Tab-separated table of N, CA, C and O in Angstrom:
chain	number	residue	atom	x	y	z
A	386	UNK	N	31.194	56.309	-61.647
A	386	UNK	CA	31.647	55.828	-60.758
A	386	UNK	C	32.220	54.642	-60.523
A	386	UNK	O	31.734	53.846	-60.981
A	387	UNK	N	33.323	54.712	-60.084
A	387	UNK	CA	34.095	53.272	-60.168
A	387	UNK	C	33.857	52.458	-59.052
A	387	UNK	O	33.492	52.712	-58.316
A	388	UNK	N	33.663	50.904	-59.448
A	388	UNK	CA	33.437	50.520	-57.990
A	388	UNK	C	34.179	49.524	-57.570
A	388	UNK	O	34.375	48.727	-56.810
A	389	UNK	N	35.707	49.455	-58.325
A	389	UNK	CA	36.632	48.924	-58.004
A	389	UNK	C	37.642	48.811	-56.818
A	389	UNK	O	37.779	48.122	-56.261
A	390	UNK	N	37.374	50.476	-56.172
A	390	UNK	CA	37.615	50.536	-54.468
A	390	UNK	C	36.913	49.634	-53.487
A	390	UNK	O	37.567	49.196	-52.849
A	391	UNK	N	35.831	49.625	-54.489
A	391	UNK	CA	34.558	48.594	-53.260
A	391	UNK	C	35.322	47.064	-52.627
A	391	UNK	O	34.973	46.655	-52.068
A	392	UNK	N	36.404	46.748	-53.785
A	392	UNK	CA	37.065	45.324	-54.013
A	392	UNK	C	38.015	45.107	-52.899
A	392	UNK	O	39.000	44.429	-52.720
A	393	UNK	N	39.104	46.410	-51.892
A	393	UNK	CA	39.597	46.443	-51.341
A	393	UNK	C	39.679	45.344	-50.062
A	393	UNK	O	40.781	44.591	-50.072
A	394	UNK	N	38.868	44.685	-49.742
A	394	UNK	CA	38.147	44.004	-48.674
A	394	UNK	C	38.747	42.501	-49.119
A	394	UNK	O	38.723	41.867	-48.360
A	395	UNK	N	38.598	42.469	-50.222
A	395	UNK	CA	38.772	41.295	-51.005
A	395	UNK	C	39.902	41.342	-52.495
A	395	UNK	O	39.721	42.059	-53.206
A	396	UNK	N	40.273	39.855	-52.607
A	396	UNK	CA	41.100	40.050	-54.101
A	396	UNK	C	40.311	40.197	-55.161
A	396	UNK	O	39.250	39.810	-55.002
A	397	UNK	N	40.809	41.351	-56.047
A	397	UNK	CA	39.986	41.671	-56.966
A	397	UNK	C	39.586	40.254	-58.074
A	397	UNK	O	38.788	40.220	-58.602
A	398	UNK	N	40.624	39.277	-58.117
A	398	UNK	CA	40.995	38.445	-58.899
A	398	UNK	C	39.701	37.895	-58.401
A	398	UNK	O	38.816	37.156	-59.250
A	399	UNK	N	38.908	37.699	-57.067
A	399	UNK	CA	38.263	36.456	-56.682
A	399	UNK	C	37.063	37.367	-56.984
A	399	UNK	O	35.722	36.977	-57.374
A	400	UNK	N	36.504	38.761	-56.983
A	400	UNK	CA	35.281	39.590	-57.525
A	400	UNK	C	35.504	39.201	-59.233
A	400	UNK	O	34.532	39.126	-59.528
A	401	UNK	N	36.666	39.139	-59.957
A	401	UNK	CA	36.737	39.111	-61.207
A	401	UNK	C	35.745	37.436	-61.313
A	401	UNK	O	34.908	37.542	-62.010
A	402	UNK	N	36.394	36.635	-60.567
A	402	UNK	CA	36.076	35.205	-61.081
A	402	UNK	C	34.419	35.115	-60.493
A	402	UNK	O	34.114	34.732	-61.590
A	403	UNK	N	33.896	36.000	-59.707
A	403	UNK	CA	32.420	36.205	-59.655
A	403	UNK	C	31.770	36.786	-60.790
A	403	UNK	O	30.692	36.189	-60.702
A	404	UNK	N	32.635	37.652	-60.875
A	404	UNK	CA	31.818	38.498	-62.189
A	404	UNK	C	31.629	37.625	-63.443
A	404	UNK	O	30.607	37.633	-64.393
A	405	UNK	N	32.762	37.183	-63.846
A	405	UNK	CA	32.389	35.760	-64.983
A	405	UNK	C	31.685	34.914	-64.632
A	405	UNK	O	30.636	34.393	-65.732
A	406	UNK	N	31.346	34.576	-63.547
A	406	UNK	CA	30.276	33.462	-63.037
A	406	UNK	C	28.945	34.066	-63.382
A	406	UNK	O	28.310	33.484	-64.074
A	407	UNK	N	28.842	35.149	-62.827
A	407	UNK	CA	27.583	36.044	-63.370
A	407	UNK	C	27.269	36.219	-64.720
A	407	UNK	O	25.825	35.688	-64.658
A	408	UNK	N	28.496	36.597	-65.378
A	408	UNK	CA	28.234	36.526	-66.951
A	408	UNK	C	27.729	35.287	-67.632
A	408	UNK	O	26.901	35.290	-68.091
A	409	UNK	N	28.609	34.167	-67.214
A	409	UNK	CA	28.027	33.085	-67.809
A	409	UNK	C	26.507	32.380	-66.885
A	409	UNK	O	25.375	32.397	-68.239
A	410	UNK	N	26.255	32.782	-65.515
A	410	UNK	CA	25.002	32.156	-65.468
A	410	UNK	C	23.657	33.154	-66.080
A	410	UNK	O	22.663	32.816	-66.802
A	411	UNK	N	23.683	34.567	-66.222
A	411	UNK	CA	22.765	35.525	-66.856
A	411	UNK	C	22.431	35.227	-68.207
A	411	UNK	O	21.685	35.244	-69.227
A	412	UNK	N	23.940	34.760	-69.083
A	412	UNK	CA	24.055	34.355	-70.131
A	412	UNK	C	23.281	33.072	-70.692
A	412	UNK	O	22.408	33.227	-71.807
A	413	UNK	N	23.043	32.319	-69.586
A	413	UNK	CA	22.371	31.063	-69.750
A	413	UNK	C	20.926	31.304	-70.090
A	413	UNK	O	20.218	30.878	-70.188
A	414	UNK	N	20.267	32.868	-68.815
A	414	UNK	CA	19.215	33.015	-69.352
A	414	UNK	C	19.097	34.033	-70.268
A	414	UNK	O	17.688	35.212	-70.250
A	415	UNK	N	20.047	34.238	-71.531
A	415	UNK	CA	19.302	34.974	-72.433
A	415	UNK	C	19.550	36.528	-71.810
A	415	UNK	O	19.348	37.506	-72.503
A	416	UNK	N	20.956	37.124	-70.634
A	416	UNK	CA	20.724	38.070	-70.353
A	416	UNK	C	22.429	38.698	-70.812
A	416	UNK	O	23.190	37.703	-69.795
A	417	UNK	N	22.814	39.411	-71.412
A	417	UNK	CA	24.084	40.122	-71.628
A	417	UNK	C	24.734	40.818	-70.371
A	417	UNK	O	23.726	41.702	-69.762
A	418	UNK	N	25.929	40.408	-70.214
A	418	UNK	CA	26.574	41.488	-69.167
A	418	UNK	C	27.775	41.740	-69.691
A	418	UNK	O	28.675	41.092	-70.021
A	419	UNK	N	28.067	42.982	-69.566
A	419	UNK	CA	29.401	43.391	-69.838
A	419	UNK	C	30.476	43.715	-68.412
A	419	UNK	O	30.052	44.723	-67.820
A	420	UNK	N	31.488	42.699	-68.846
A	420	UNK	CA	32.382	42.464	-67.788
A	420	UNK	C	33.226	43.876	-67.361
A	420	UNK	O	33.134	44.335	-66.290
A	421	UNK	N	33.490	44.539	-68.372
A	421	UNK	CA	34.233	46.155	-67.697
A	421	UNK	C	33.596	46.886	-67.592
A	421	UNK	O	33.743	47.657	-66.090
A	422	UNK	N	32.162	46.979	-67.893
A	422	UNK	CA	31.562	47.919	-67.626
A	422	UNK	C	30.655	47.498	-65.974
A	422	UNK	O	30.941	48.552	-65.340
A	423	UNK	N	30.625	46.294	-65.807
A	423	UNK	CA	29.889	45.740	-64.209
A	423	UNK	C	30.943	46.601	-63.384
A	423	UNK	O	30.791	46.425	-62.721
A	424	UNK	N	32.372	46.278	-63.561
A	424	UNK	CA	33.419	46.503	-63.135
A	424	UNK	C	33.371	48.568	-62.507
A	424	UNK	O	33.813	48.836	-61.437
A	425	UNK	N	33.030	48.785	-63.520
A	425	UNK	CA	33.495	50.267	-63.322
A	425	UNK	C	32.331	51.248	-63.600
A	425	UNK	O	32.167	52.655	-62.782
A	426	UNK	N	31.238	50.762	-63.721
A	426	UNK	CA	29.696	51.677	-63.334
A	426	UNK	C	29.064	51.057	-62.554
A	426	UNK	O	28.332	50.050	-62.503
A	427	UNK	N	29.016	51.564	-61.643
A	427	UNK	CA	28.000	50.923	-60.272
A	427	UNK	C	26.384	51.001	-60.427
A	427	UNK	O	26.048	49.913	-60.168
A	428	UNK	N	26.157	51.678	-60.880
A	428	UNK	CA	24.398	52.038	-61.614
A	428	UNK	C	24.285	50.741	-62.364
A	428	UNK	O	23.147	49.739	-62.086
A	429	UNK	N	25.404	49.954	-63.364
A	429	UNK	CA	24.965	49.301	-64.119
A	429	UNK	C	25.245	48.091	-63.782
A	429	UNK	O	24.399	46.512	-64.264
A	430	UNK	N	25.743	48.110	-62.779
A	430	UNK	CA	26.859	47.043	-61.485
A	430	UNK	C	25.182	46.208	-61.122
A	430	UNK	O	24.429	45.647	-60.621
A	431	UNK	N	24.573	47.653	-60.282
A	431	UNK	CA	23.234	47.572	-59.732
A	431	UNK	C	22.159	46.822	-60.364
A	431	UNK	O	21.443	45.511	-60.456
A	432	UNK	N	21.835	47.109	-61.610
A	432	UNK	CA	21.274	47.242	-62.702
A	432	UNK	C	21.314	45.102	-62.927
A	432	UNK	O	20.270	44.485	-62.653
A	433	UNK	N	22.382	44.861	-62.946
A	433	UNK	CA	22.782	43.854	-63.152
A	433	UNK	C	22.506	42.371	-62.372
A	433	UNK	O	22.136	41.591	-62.309
A	434	UNK	N	22.767	43.463	-61.185
A	434	UNK	CA	22.293	42.466	-59.986
A	434	UNK	C	21.092	41.942	-59.524
A	434	UNK	O	20.913	41.154	-59.045
A	435	UNK	N	20.272	43.262	-59.991
A	435	UNK	CA	18.895	43.134	-59.734
A	435	UNK	C	18.191	42.100	-60.685
A	435	UNK	O	17.341	41.493	-59.974
A	436	UNK	N	18.827	42.038	-61.848
A	436	UNK	CA	18.504	40.872	-62.602
A	436	UNK	C	18.584	39.663	-62.216
A	436	UNK	O	17.477	38.906	-62.077
A	437	UNK	N	20.041	39.744	-61.791
A	437	UNK	CA	20.245	38.079	-61.515
A	437	UNK	C	19.241	37.806	-60.075
A	437	UNK	O	19.171	36.471	-59.830
A	438	UNK	N	19.020	38.546	-59.463
A	438	UNK	CA	18.695	38.326	-57.976
A	438	UNK	C	17.031	38.115	-58.171
A	438	UNK	O	16.395	37.251	-57.470
A	439	UNK	N	16.561	38.418	-59.551
A	439	UNK	CA	15.189	38.143	-59.727
A	439	UNK	C	14.987	36.757	-60.749
A	439	UNK	O	13.933	36.388	-60.908
A	440	UNK	N	16.247	36.218	-60.767
A	440	UNK	CA	15.932	34.738	-61.512
A	440	UNK	C	15.605	33.761	-60.790
A	440	UNK	O	15.250	33.437	-59.438
A	441	UNK	N	15.087	32.864	-61.485
A	441	UNK	CA	14.242	31.697	-61.278
A	441	UNK	C	15.314	30.442	-60.839
A	441	UNK	O	15.178	29.866	-59.964
A	442	UNK	N	16.582	30.867	-61.028
A	442	UNK	CA	17.398	29.785	-60.996
A	442	UNK	C	18.337	30.151	-59.337
A	442	UNK	O	18.744	31.715	-59.176
A	443	UNK	N	18.167	29.506	-58.264
A	443	UNK	CA	19.263	29.630	-56.862
A	443	UNK	C	20.513	30.370	-57.062
A	443	UNK	O	21.215	30.953	-56.678
A	444	UNK	N	20.924	29.279	-58.042
A	444	UNK	CA	21.966	29.417	-57.652
A	444	UNK	C	22.565	30.865	-58.517
A	444	UNK	O	24.116	31.701	-57.883
A	445	UNK	N	22.056	31.666	-59.406
A	445	UNK	CA	22.289	33.295	-60.093
A	445	UNK	C	21.848	33.869	-59.017
A	445	UNK	O	22.738	34.681	-58.648
A	446	UNK	N	20.963	33.668	-58.340
A	446	UNK	CA	20.247	34.679	-57.263
A	446	UNK	C	22.061	34.485	-55.774
A	446	UNK	O	22.271	35.710	-55.532
A	447	UNK	N	22.046	33.465	-55.449
A	447	UNK	CA	22.967	33.455	-54.635
A	447	UNK	C	24.453	34.086	-55.279
A	447	UNK	O	25.302	34.850	-54.616
A	448	UNK	N	24.736	33.911	-56.454
A	448	UNK	CA	25.964	33.992	-56.577
A	448	UNK	C	25.761	35.878	-57.280
A	448	UNK	O	26.904	36.593	-56.672
A	449	UNK	N	24.424	36.387	-57.644
A	449	UNK	CA	24.621	37.851	-57.429
A	449	UNK	C	25.028	38.497	-56.039
A	449	UNK	O	25.160	39.392	-55.637
A	450	UNK	N	24.070	37.712	-54.806
A	450	UNK	CA	24.177	38.036	-53.388
A	450	UNK	C	25.433	38.691	-52.836
A	450	UNK	O	25.574	39.363	-52.394
A	451	UNK	N	26.212	37.103	-53.366
A	451	UNK	CA	28.084	37.337	-52.859
A	451	UNK	C	28.894	38.368	-53.584
A	451	UNK	O	29.114	39.290	-52.902
A	452	UNK	N	28.775	38.646	-54.730
A	452	UNK	CA	29.045	39.878	-55.875
A	452	UNK	C	28.579	40.915	-55.646
A	452	UNK	O	29.727	41.913	-55.021
A	453	UNK	N	27.474	41.399	-54.627
A	453	UNK	CA	26.693	42.709	-54.303
A	453	UNK	C	27.356	43.020	-53.025
A	453	UNK	O	28.364	43.810	-53.039
A	454	UNK	N	28.125	41.570	-51.910
A	454	UNK	CA	28.222	42.367	-50.747
A	454	UNK	C	30.298	42.570	-51.455
A	454	UNK	O	30.492	43.532	-50.846
A	455	UNK	N	30.924	41.610	-52.298
A	455	UNK	CA	32.035	41.831	-52.584
A	455	UNK	C	32.197	43.241	-53.202
A	455	UNK	O	33.021	43.849	-52.748
A	456	UNK	N	31.465	43.555	-53.989
A	456	UNK	CA	31.191	45.129	-54.416
A	456	UNK	C	31.027	45.776	-53.674
A	456	UNK	O	30.828	47.400	-54.229
A	457	UNK	N	30.630	45.774	-52.331
A	457	UNK	CA	30.160	46.925	-51.508
A	457	UNK	C	29.193	47.924	-51.995
A	457	UNK	O	28.750	49.148	-51.709
A	458	UNK	N	28.034	46.433	-52.562
A	458	UNK	CA	26.500	47.601	-53.072
A	458	UNK	C	25.569	47.175	-52.399
A	458	UNK	O	24.494	47.086	-53.062
A	459	UNK	N	25.908	46.411	-51.334
A	459	UNK	CA	24.870	45.958	-50.467
A	459	UNK	C	23.759	46.885	-50.119
A	459	UNK	O	23.783	47.964	-50.136
């Protein structure tokens, strides 16, 4: 299932910027994120967001919550 359509209410570039931010934040915690897969695979996106929302870092949790809204996975 593609989740790109879920970003219609927000510029796709903004969602991509937040995905890249999440990738770097999680990377700092030893979690790898595949950007293209996160954009096209809703189950993978939910898994990544759940991991980020369980982070001990507030910045990572907030980024995941914003991205979940943008991608329509709330």
